[in-house]
Coordinates of C-alpha atoms in Angstrom, one line a residue:
Chain A
M1 CA 6.5 76.8 26.1
T2 CA 10.1 76.3 26.6
E3 CA 11.7 72.9 26.1
R4 CA 12.5 72.8 30.0
S5 CA 8.9 73.4 30.8
R6 CA 7.7 70.9 28.5
L7 CA 9.6 68.1 30.6
R8 CA 7.7 69.2 33.8
P9 CA 4.6 66.8 34.8
K10 CA 1.6 69.0 35.4
P11 CA 1.3 70.5 38.8
L12 CA -0.3 68.0 41.0
P13 CA -3.5 69.5 42.7
G14 CA -2.3 71.4 45.6
R15 CA 1.2 71.4 44.6
Q16 CA 2.9 75.0 44.6
E17 CA 4.9 75.3 41.1
A18 CA 8.0 77.2 42.3
A19 CA 8.3 80.4 40.5
F20 CA 10.5 79.4 37.5
Q21 CA 13.8 81.4 37.6
M22 CA 17.3 80.3 37.8
P23 CA 18.4 79.8 41.4
S24 CA 21.5 81.6 42.6
Q25 CA 24.5 79.3 43.5
N26 CA 24.1 79.6 47.2
A27 CA 20.4 78.9 47.1
A28 CA 21.4 75.8 44.7
R29 CA 23.6 74.7 47.6
N30 CA 21.1 74.7 50.4
Q31 CA 18.4 72.8 48.4
K32 CA 17.5 69.4 49.6
I33 CA 15.1 67.8 47.1
T34 CA 13.6 64.4 46.6
I35 CA 13.4 62.9 43.2
K36 CA 12.4 59.4 41.8
L37 CA 15.7 57.9 40.3
N38 CA 15.1 54.9 38.5
G39 CA 11.9 54.0 40.7
D40 CA 13.3 54.7 43.9
A41 CA 13.3 57.8 46.2
Y42 CA 16.8 59.7 45.9
V43 CA 17.8 63.0 47.8
I44 CA 19.8 65.6 46.4
E45 CA 21.5 67.9 48.4
G46 CA 22.6 70.9 47.0
D47 CA 23.5 71.1 43.4
A48 CA 20.4 69.5 41.4
R49 CA 21.6 69.7 37.9
L50 CA 21.4 66.7 36.1
T51 CA 25.1 66.7 34.9
T52 CA 26.3 67.1 38.4
L53 CA 24.0 63.7 39.3
I54 CA 25.5 62.0 36.2
G55 CA 28.9 63.0 37.3
A56 CA 28.4 61.8 40.9
L57 CA 27.2 58.5 39.9
K58 CA 30.3 58.0 37.7
M59 CA 28.7 57.6 34.6
K60 CA 29.8 58.4 30.9
P61 CA 27.1 60.5 29.0
T62 CA 27.8 58.1 26.1
R63 CA 27.1 54.9 28.0
I64 CA 23.4 56.1 29.1
A65 CA 20.2 57.6 28.1
V66 CA 18.0 60.0 30.1
E67 CA 14.3 60.3 30.6
L68 CA 12.7 62.5 32.6
N69 CA 9.0 62.8 33.6
R70 CA 8.5 60.2 30.6
E71 CA 10.2 62.2 28.2
V72 CA 13.6 61.2 26.7
V73 CA 16.3 64.0 27.1
P74 CA 18.6 64.2 24.3
K75 CA 22.5 64.3 25.1
S76 CA 22.5 68.0 24.0
G77 CA 19.6 68.9 26.7
Y78 CA 21.6 67.7 29.7
A79 CA 23.4 70.9 30.5
G80 CA 20.2 72.5 30.7
I81 CA 18.3 70.5 33.2
T82 CA 17.9 71.4 37.0
L83 CA 16.3 68.6 38.7
R84 CA 13.4 69.8 40.9
E85 CA 11.3 68.4 43.8
G86 CA 9.2 65.1 42.5
D87 CA 10.9 64.9 39.2
E88 CA 10.8 61.3 37.8
L89 CA 14.2 60.4 35.9
E90 CA 15.1 57.2 34.7
L91 CA 18.8 56.5 33.9
I92 CA 19.4 53.3 31.4
N93 CA 22.5 51.5 29.9
F94 CA 23.0 48.6 28.0
V95 CA 23.3 45.3 29.8
G96 CA 23.9 41.7 28.1
G97 CA 21.1 40.4 26.5
G98 CA 19.8 38.6 23.4
Chain B
M1 CA 32.2 31.1 -4.5
Q2 CA 31.3 35.0 -4.3
D3 CA 28.4 35.9 -1.8
T4 CA 26.3 38.9 -2.1
P5 CA 26.7 41.4 0.7
F6 CA 24.1 41.0 4.0
N7 CA 22.3 44.2 3.9
I8 CA 19.8 45.3 6.8
G9 CA 18.4 48.9 6.2
K10 CA 21.1 51.0 4.4
Q11 CA 23.9 48.9 6.4
S12 CA 26.0 46.3 4.8
F13 CA 27.4 43.3 6.5
K14 CA 29.7 40.1 5.9
S15 CA 29.1 38.1 8.6
R16 CA 25.6 36.5 8.6
L17 CA 25.5 35.5 12.3
I18 CA 24.1 37.9 14.9
V19 CA 24.9 37.1 18.4
G20 CA 23.7 38.2 22.2
T21 CA 25.4 39.3 25.1
G22 CA 23.4 37.9 28.0
K23 CA 24.3 34.9 30.1
Y24 CA 27.9 34.9 29.9
K25 CA 30.2 34.5 33.1
D26 CA 31.8 37.8 32.7
F27 CA 32.1 40.8 30.2
N28 CA 35.8 39.4 29.4
E29 CA 34.3 36.0 28.1
T30 CA 31.1 38.1 26.3
R31 CA 33.8 39.9 24.1
R32 CA 36.0 36.8 23.4
A33 CA 32.9 34.7 22.4
I34 CA 32.1 37.6 20.2
E35 CA 35.2 37.8 18.4
E36 CA 35.4 34.2 17.8
S37 CA 31.8 34.2 16.4
G38 CA 32.9 36.6 13.9
A39 CA 29.4 38.4 14.3
E40 CA 29.5 42.1 13.3
I41 CA 25.8 42.7 15.1
V42 CA 25.6 42.5 18.6
T43 CA 22.2 42.4 20.7
V44 CA 21.9 44.1 24.1
A45 CA 19.1 44.6 26.4
V46 CA 18.2 48.1 27.7
R47 CA 17.9 48.2 31.5
R48 CA 18.0 51.0 34.4
V49 CA 21.5 51.9 35.5
N50 CA 22.6 49.9 38.6
I51 CA 22.8 53.1 41.0
T52 CA 24.1 51.3 44.2
D53 CA 27.6 50.0 42.5
R54 CA 28.8 52.8 40.8
N55 CA 32.0 51.2 40.0
K56 CA 30.0 48.5 38.0
E57 CA 31.7 48.0 34.4
N58 CA 29.7 48.9 31.2
L59 CA 28.9 46.4 28.5
L60 CA 30.1 49.1 25.8
D61 CA 33.6 49.4 27.7
F62 CA 34.0 45.7 26.2
I63 CA 31.9 45.8 23.2
D64 CA 33.2 48.9 21.3
P65 CA 30.2 50.5 19.3
K66 CA 32.5 51.9 16.7
R67 CA 33.7 48.2 16.0
W68 CA 30.3 46.5 16.2
Q69 CA 26.8 47.5 15.4
I70 CA 24.7 47.5 18.5
L71 CA 21.3 46.3 18.4
P72 CA 19.5 47.0 21.4
N73 CA 16.3 44.7 22.0
T74 CA 13.0 45.2 23.9
A75 CA 13.2 41.9 25.7
G76 CA 11.1 41.9 28.9
C77 CA 8.5 44.1 27.2
Y78 CA 5.0 42.8 27.0
T79 CA 3.2 45.9 25.2
A80 CA 3.7 48.1 22.5
D81 CA 4.0 51.3 24.7
E82 CA 6.8 49.6 26.7
A83 CA 8.7 48.6 23.6
I84 CA 8.5 52.1 21.8
R85 CA 9.5 53.7 25.3
T86 CA 12.6 51.3 25.6
C87 CA 13.6 51.9 21.8
R88 CA 13.5 55.6 22.1
L89 CA 15.8 55.5 25.3
A90 CA 18.1 53.1 23.4
R91 CA 18.5 55.5 20.5
E92 CA 19.5 58.1 22.9
V93 CA 22.4 56.1 24.1
G94 CA 23.9 57.0 20.7
V95 CA 24.7 53.8 18.9
G96 CA 22.4 54.4 15.8
A97 CA 18.8 53.7 15.2
M98 CA 18.6 49.6 14.7
V99 CA 16.3 48.2 17.5
K100 CA 15.4 44.4 17.8
L101 CA 11.6 44.9 18.6
E102 CA 10.6 42.1 20.7
I103 CA 7.3 42.0 22.7
I104 CA 6.3 38.8 24.4
G105 CA 3.0 37.5 24.5
D106 CA 3.4 34.7 27.0
Q107 CA 5.8 34.5 30.2
K108 CA 6.2 30.3 29.8
T109 CA 6.7 30.3 25.9
L110 CA 8.2 33.6 25.6
F111 CA 6.2 33.5 22.0
P112 CA 5.6 37.1 20.5
D113 CA 2.6 39.3 20.8
V114 CA 2.3 39.6 17.4
P115 CA -0.4 42.1 17.0
A116 CA 1.2 44.3 19.6
T117 CA 4.5 43.8 17.5
I118 CA 2.8 45.1 14.4
E119 CA 1.2 48.1 16.4
A120 CA 4.9 49.1 17.8
A121 CA 6.6 48.3 14.6
R122 CA 4.2 50.8 12.5
I123 CA 5.2 53.7 15.2
L124 CA 8.9 52.9 15.3
V125 CA 9.4 53.0 11.4
K126 CA 7.5 56.2 11.2
E127 CA 10.2 57.5 14.0
G128 CA 12.8 56.5 11.8
F129 CA 14.1 53.4 13.5
T130 CA 15.3 50.4 11.6
V131 CA 13.1 47.8 13.2
L132 CA 13.9 44.1 13.4
P133 CA 11.0 42.2 14.7
Y134 CA 11.1 38.9 16.6
V135 CA 8.1 37.3 15.4
T136 CA 6.6 33.8 15.0
D137 CA 7.1 31.8 12.2
D138 CA 4.3 32.7 10.7
P139 CA 4.5 33.8 6.9
V140 CA 1.4 36.4 7.3
A141 CA 2.8 37.8 10.3
C142 CA 6.2 38.5 8.4
K143 CA 4.3 39.9 5.5
R144 CA 2.5 42.6 7.5
L145 CA 5.9 43.2 9.0
E146 CA 7.4 43.7 5.8
E147 CA 4.8 45.8 4.4
I148 CA 4.7 48.4 7.2
G149 CA 8.2 48.9 6.7
C150 CA 10.5 46.6 8.8
A151 CA 14.3 46.3 7.4
A152 CA 14.1 42.5 8.3
V153 CA 11.8 39.5 9.6
M154 CA 13.0 37.5 12.5
P155 CA 11.0 34.4 12.5
L156 CA 11.8 32.3 15.5
A157 CA 13.3 28.7 15.2
A158 CA 11.9 27.4 18.4
P159 CA 11.1 28.9 21.8
I160 CA 13.8 31.1 23.1
G161 CA 16.5 29.5 24.6
S162 CA 15.0 25.9 24.2
G163 CA 17.8 24.7 21.6
L164 CA 15.1 22.8 19.9
G165 CA 16.2 24.3 16.2
I166 CA 14.0 24.9 13.6
R167 CA 10.8 23.3 14.3
N168 CA 9.1 24.4 11.1
P169 CA 11.4 24.5 8.0
F170 CA 8.4 24.4 5.7
N171 CA 7.1 27.8 7.3
I172 CA 10.5 29.3 7.4
K173 CA 11.2 28.3 3.6
I174 CA 7.7 29.7 2.7
I175 CA 8.8 33.1 4.7
I176 CA 12.1 33.2 2.7
E177 CA 10.3 32.7 -0.6
Q178 CA 7.8 35.3 0.0
S179 CA 10.0 38.0 1.7
K180 CA 11.9 40.8 0.0
V181 CA 13.7 41.9 3.2
P182 CA 16.3 39.7 4.9
V183 CA 15.0 36.7 7.0
I184 CA 17.1 36.2 10.1
V185 CA 15.9 33.2 12.2
D186 CA 15.9 34.5 15.7
A187 CA 15.9 32.2 18.7
G188 CA 15.7 28.3 19.3
V189 CA 19.0 27.4 17.7
G190 CA 20.7 24.9 19.8
T191 CA 24.1 24.0 18.0
A192 CA 26.1 24.5 14.8
S193 CA 23.9 22.2 12.8
D194 CA 20.7 24.3 13.6
A195 CA 22.5 27.1 12.2
A196 CA 23.7 25.2 9.1
V197 CA 20.1 24.2 8.4
A198 CA 18.8 27.7 8.6
M199 CA 21.0 29.0 6.2
E200 CA 20.6 26.0 3.9
L201 CA 17.1 26.8 3.8
G202 CA 18.2 30.1 2.5
C203 CA 18.0 32.5 5.4
D204 CA 20.0 35.6 5.4
G205 CA 21.3 35.2 8.7
V206 CA 20.7 33.6 12.2
L207 CA 20.4 35.5 15.5
M208 CA 21.2 33.5 19.0
N209 CA 22.4 34.0 22.4
T210 CA 21.9 31.2 25.0
A211 CA 23.1 28.2 22.3
I212 CA 26.6 29.9 22.7
A213 CA 26.6 31.5 26.0
G214 CA 25.3 28.3 27.4
A215 CA 27.7 25.9 25.8
K216 CA 30.4 24.3 28.3
D217 CA 32.8 26.2 26.4
P218 CA 31.0 29.3 24.8
I219 CA 34.0 30.3 23.0
A220 CA 34.5 27.0 21.2
M221 CA 30.9 27.1 20.5
A222 CA 31.0 30.5 19.2
R223 CA 33.7 29.0 16.4
A224 CA 31.5 26.3 15.9
M225 CA 28.8 28.6 15.0
R226 CA 30.6 30.8 12.8
L227 CA 31.5 27.9 10.8
G228 CA 28.1 26.2 10.9
I229 CA 26.7 29.6 9.5
E230 CA 29.3 29.9 6.8
A231 CA 29.0 25.9 5.9
G232 CA 25.3 26.6 5.6
R233 CA 25.7 29.7 3.8
L234 CA 27.8 28.0 1.1
A235 CA 25.9 24.8 0.8
F236 CA 22.7 26.9 -0.1
L237 CA 24.7 29.0 -2.6
A238 CA 26.1 25.7 -4.3
G239 CA 23.0 24.4 -4.5
R240 CA 22.2 21.0 -2.9
I241 CA 21.1 17.8 -4.8
E242 CA 17.9 16.4 -4.9
R243 CA 16.6 14.0 -2.3
R244 CA 16.0 10.5 -3.9
L245 CA 14.3 7.5 -2.0
Y246 CA 16.6 4.9 -4.0
A247 CA 20.5 4.9 -4.4
T248 CA 22.4 6.2 -7.5
A249 CA 25.6 4.7 -7.5
S250 CA 28.6 7.2 -7.3
S251 CA 31.3 4.7 -9.0
P252 CA 30.8 3.9 -12.9
I253 CA 28.9 0.7 -13.4
T254 CA 30.9 0.0 -16.3
G255 CA 34.2 -1.6 -16.6
L256 CA 33.9 -3.9 -13.5
I257 CA 36.4 -6.6 -13.1
G258 CA 35.3 -10.0 -14.3

């Protein structure tokens, strides 16, 4: 089992798992997927890499932590992750608290 | 008078005051209060990133993790699973593995769920966290938490945010006497004298948030708390006199005029 596939949820009954292959740049651009980001539906058009999303949200990787499908993603793993339809992503940071 | 260092896990601190970052007007006020308090350990909460407001400032841009030991809490968690999940995420931010474990058992009093706290602490200690648990002022609960490897125990003085001060100094005293790990009074302090009382009892430190952030002048109160902690600690080290029911004259009773 690869690190990436370990982070996948078990496919739902009837849900076709996409063939596991690196999408070409063009295919990636045309994709439109819906993930659950911090509990809400979030649409990503095109480039679905995690690092791209973090950049688009103007977040510094040193200020956040990432959980994908209930598993913590180490910072070293960000670069290898491309989000897919139905993924559940949590992005957390620190706020004031006691 | 020379004090011993304040050691938690493998780390050593000078300040015995730990402060929270909640309830301030803005991050500037948070930072100024922390500066004035002299605290070296600062608690923070773990929450979802605000996706809609992308230009929102980040707390860590004001509280430099290189200068302050960041202590993420599990505030808002009601189960061991939620707290463990929160701690694992907090560690991934990259500011160390020290966590304030707080599992609430009751919404009104915010008293801790002790069995859940012990359960979570056991797992977190195994995963290498430096666990500082918020717990009732119960010597047995504190003993259990110490036995499973918590780096400190943090009994409450009174309910969170209540400002009632130490409600049961005798229990706190027992906890201090039995503990081999630092005892940090967490929650319920209202003003500087409460902090001083905790330190005079022999506590190793005090953790507070509302007492400073909720004061009319938080910056001034932060300083008052620093001095209260220092005064109480020094009084503890100096060794206070015994309490007596009757007077003992301070001036000589011989050589009186006439």
